Amino acid sequence: MTLSFEDFPPGRFGTFGPRRVTREEVLAFAAEYDPQPMHLDEEVAARSMLGGLSASGWHLCSIMMRMMFDGFIGRTASLGSPGVNELRWQAPLRPGDDITLDIEVAEARVSNSRPDTGIVTFRGVVRNAAGQQLCEIVTPIIVRRRAASAAGQG
């Protein structure tokens, strides 16, 4: 079943994961996209303000996007996103962490300019297995409304 705008009333939506993050993927992502020493070198990372090897924040965002896609966006009548309203990295993601993603619908409103769509604003929080909050994101997506989806519009 495809999720439409009407399937996202404000409130808690769900928890996704857990997802284990391996040392190998932390190093591979960093080597390709964010080759800062705290993401690549154990000794340098131990002396950094992070106190040890940690994943790039952009890696965490990529994992979070995949968790959102697998959890619900992949079966949503999504038309994309106009951007990210807020993003905060609050604690380091460590190799071996098992992370979960809690999603809440912060707001859902019909679009003024395109009434066949709605804008759903999600607040996502990623936590490690100890419950420590690693990241918070607030992001809207544009979602087709049920009547428009049924009519094949968009």
PDB file of C-alpha atoms in Angstrom, residues 38-137:
ATOM      1  CA  MET A  38      39.202  11.635  13.080  1.00  0.00           C
ATOM      2  CA  HIS A  39      37.279   9.464  10.606  1.00  0.00           C
ATOM      3  CA  LEU A  40      40.288   7.558   9.255  1.00  0.00           C
ATOM      4  CA  ASP A  41      43.103   7.304  11.797  1.00  0.00           C
ATOM      5  CA  GLU A  42      42.588   5.672  15.213  1.00  0.00           C
ATOM      6  CA  GLU A  43      45.575   7.413  16.839  1.00  0.00           C
ATOM      7  CA  VAL A  44      44.708  10.889  15.579  1.00  0.00           C
ATOM      8  CA  ALA A  45      41.046  10.315  16.454  1.00  0.00           C
ATOM      9  CA  ALA A  46      41.975   9.312  20.017  1.00  0.00           C
ATOM     10  CA  ARG A  47      43.685  12.689  20.467  1.00  0.00           C
ATOM     11  CA  SER A  48      40.830  14.645  18.887  1.00  0.00           C
ATOM     12  CA  MET A  49      37.919  16.251  20.722  1.00  0.00           C
ATOM     13  CA  LEU A  50      35.877  13.187  19.695  1.00  0.00           C
ATOM     14  CA  GLY A  51      38.114  10.911  21.769  1.00  0.00           C
ATOM     15  CA  GLY A  52      38.193   8.092  19.243  1.00  0.00           C
ATOM     16  CA  LEU A  53      37.375   6.978  15.742  1.00  0.00           C
ATOM     17  CA  SER A  54      33.967   8.264  14.662  1.00  0.00           C
ATOM     18  CA  ALA A  55      31.899   8.241  11.512  1.00  0.00           C
ATOM     19  CA  SER A  56      31.474  11.380   9.485  1.00  0.00           C
ATOM     20  CA  GLY A  57      28.266  13.248  10.263  1.00  0.00           C
ATOM     21  CA  TRP A  58      27.509  13.018   6.558  1.00  0.00           C
ATOM     22  CA  HIS A  59      27.827   9.250   6.804  1.00  0.00           C
ATOM     23  CA  LEU A  60      25.294   9.275   9.636  1.00  0.00           C
ATOM     24  CA  CYS A  61      22.961  11.383   7.471  1.00  0.00           C
ATOM     25  CA  SER A  62      23.318   8.901   4.615  1.00  0.00           C
ATOM     26  CA  ILE A  63      22.491   5.988   6.906  1.00  0.00           C
ATOM     27  CA  MET A  64      19.536   7.906   8.333  1.00  0.00           C
ATOM     28  CA  MET A  65      18.220   8.573   4.809  1.00  0.00           C
ATOM     29  CA  ARG A  66      18.474   4.877   3.988  1.00  0.00           C
ATOM     30  CA  MET A  67      16.641   3.965   7.193  1.00  0.00           C
ATOM     31  CA  MET A  68      13.896   6.458   6.316  1.00  0.00           C
ATOM     32  CA  PHE A  69      13.646   5.085   2.774  1.00  0.00           C
ATOM     33  CA  ASP A  70      13.495   1.466   3.913  1.00  0.00           C
ATOM     34  CA  GLY A  71      11.126   2.334   6.751  1.00  0.00           C
ATOM     35  CA  PHE A  72       8.503   4.399   4.930  1.00  0.00           C
ATOM     36  CA  ILE A  73       9.621   6.798   2.174  1.00  0.00           C
ATOM     37  CA  GLY A  74      10.100   3.939  -0.282  1.00  0.00           C
ATOM     38  CA  ARG A  75       6.375   3.206  -0.087  1.00  0.00           C
ATOM     39  CA  THR A  76       5.228   6.822   0.145  1.00  0.00           C
ATOM     40  CA  ALA A  77       3.820   8.948  -2.681  1.00  0.00           C
ATOM     41  CA  SER A  78       6.772  11.271  -2.123  1.00  0.00           C
ATOM     42  CA  LEU A  79       7.570  13.936  -4.672  1.00  0.00           C
ATOM     43  CA  GLY A  80      10.851  14.933  -3.022  1.00  0.00           C
ATOM     44  CA  SER A  81      11.937  17.465  -0.456  1.00  0.00           C
ATOM     45  CA  PRO A  82      12.572  21.204  -0.582  1.00  0.00           C
ATOM     46  CA  GLY A  83      15.516  20.754   1.801  1.00  0.00           C
ATOM     47  CA  VAL A  84      16.409  20.291   5.442  1.00  0.00           C
ATOM     48  CA  ASN A  85      15.162  22.750   8.048  1.00  0.00           C
ATOM     49  CA  GLU A  86      17.480  21.666  10.880  1.00  0.00           C
ATOM     50  CA  LEU A  87      20.309  19.205  11.336  1.00  0.00           C
ATOM     51  CA  ARG A  88      22.309  18.703  14.506  1.00  0.00           C
ATOM     52  CA  TRP A  89      25.066  16.233  15.222  1.00  0.00           C
ATOM     53  CA  GLN A  90      25.022  15.754  18.971  1.00  0.00           C
ATOM     54  CA  ALA A  91      27.400  12.870  19.699  1.00  0.00           C
ATOM     55  CA  PRO A  92      29.766  10.770  17.613  1.00  0.00           C
ATOM     56  CA  LEU A  93      28.687   7.666  15.762  1.00  0.00           C
ATOM     57  CA  ARG A  94      31.204   4.961  16.612  1.00  0.00           C
ATOM     58  CA  PRO A  95      32.159   1.828  14.708  1.00  0.00           C
ATOM     59  CA  GLY A  96      30.120  -1.051  16.119  1.00  0.00           C
ATOM     60  CA  ASP A  97      27.194   1.146  17.180  1.00  0.00           C
ATOM     61  CA  ASP A  98      23.696  -0.217  16.699  1.00  0.00           C
ATOM     62  CA  ILE A  99      21.489   2.739  15.875  1.00  0.00           C
ATOM     63  CA  THR A 100      17.744   3.309  15.748  1.00  0.00           C
ATOM     64  CA  LEU A 101      15.766   6.115  14.179  1.00  0.00           C
ATOM     65  CA  ASP A 102      12.666   7.546  15.847  1.00  0.00           C
ATOM     66  CA  ILE A 103      10.369   9.485  13.528  1.00  0.00           C
ATOM     67  CA  GLU A 104       7.652  11.918  14.492  1.00  0.00           C
ATOM     68  CA  VAL A 105       5.412  13.929  12.188  1.00  0.00           C
ATOM     69  CA  ALA A 106       5.973  17.465  13.434  1.00  0.00           C
ATOM     70  CA  GLU A 107       3.526  19.062  10.995  1.00  0.00           C
ATOM     71  CA  ALA A 108       1.333  18.097   8.057  1.00  0.00           C
ATOM     72  CA  ARG A 109      -0.385  20.703   5.902  1.00  0.00           C
ATOM     73  CA  VAL A 110      -1.944  20.885   2.475  1.00  0.00           C
ATOM     74  CA  SER A 111       0.162  22.858   0.014  1.00  0.00           C
ATOM     75  CA  ASN A 112      -1.235  26.307  -0.818  1.00  0.00           C
ATOM     76  CA  SER A 113       0.269  26.324  -4.307  1.00  0.00           C
ATOM     77  CA  ARG A 114      -0.379  22.664  -5.165  1.00  0.00           C
ATOM     78  CA  PRO A 115      -3.523  21.477  -3.355  1.00  0.00           C
ATOM     79  CA  ASP A 116      -3.071  17.937  -4.759  1.00  0.00           C
ATOM     80  CA  THR A 117      -0.055  17.642  -2.447  1.00  0.00           C
ATOM     81  CA  GLY A 118       0.770  18.154   1.191  1.00  0.00           C
ATOM     82  CA  ILE A 119       3.928  19.024   3.047  1.00  0.00           C
ATOM     83  CA  VAL A 120       4.824  16.642   5.847  1.00  0.00           C
ATOM     84  CA  THR A 121       7.571  17.787   8.193  1.00  0.00           C
ATOM     85  CA  PHE A 122       9.375  14.975   9.963  1.00  0.00           C
ATOM     86  CA  ARG A 123      11.551  15.151  13.053  1.00  0.00           C
ATOM     87  CA  GLY A 124      14.004  12.295  13.218  1.00  0.00           C
ATOM     88  CA  VAL A 125      16.262  11.342  16.111  1.00  0.00           C
ATOM     89  CA  VAL A 126      19.049   8.775  15.815  1.00  0.00           C
ATOM     90  CA  ARG A 127      20.162   7.030  19.002  1.00  0.00           C
ATOM     91  CA  ASN A 128      22.774   4.421  19.770  1.00  0.00           C
ATOM     92  CA  ALA A 129      21.998   1.267  21.760  1.00  0.00           C
ATOM     93  CA  ALA A 130      22.757   3.103  25.020  1.00  0.00           C
ATOM     94  CA  GLY A 131      19.997   5.596  24.176  1.00  0.00           C
ATOM     95  CA  GLN A 132      22.408   8.462  23.525  1.00  0.00           C
ATOM     96  CA  GLN A 133      21.070  10.913  20.963  1.00  0.00           C
ATOM     97  CA  LEU A 134      23.530  11.186  18.070  1.00  0.00           C
ATOM     98  CA  CYS A 135      21.665  13.293  15.561  1.00  0.00           C
ATOM     99  CA  GLU A 136      18.435  15.216  15.068  1.00  0.00           C
ATOM    100  CA  ILE A 137      16.921  16.276  11.765  1.00  0.00           C
TER     101      ILE A 137
END
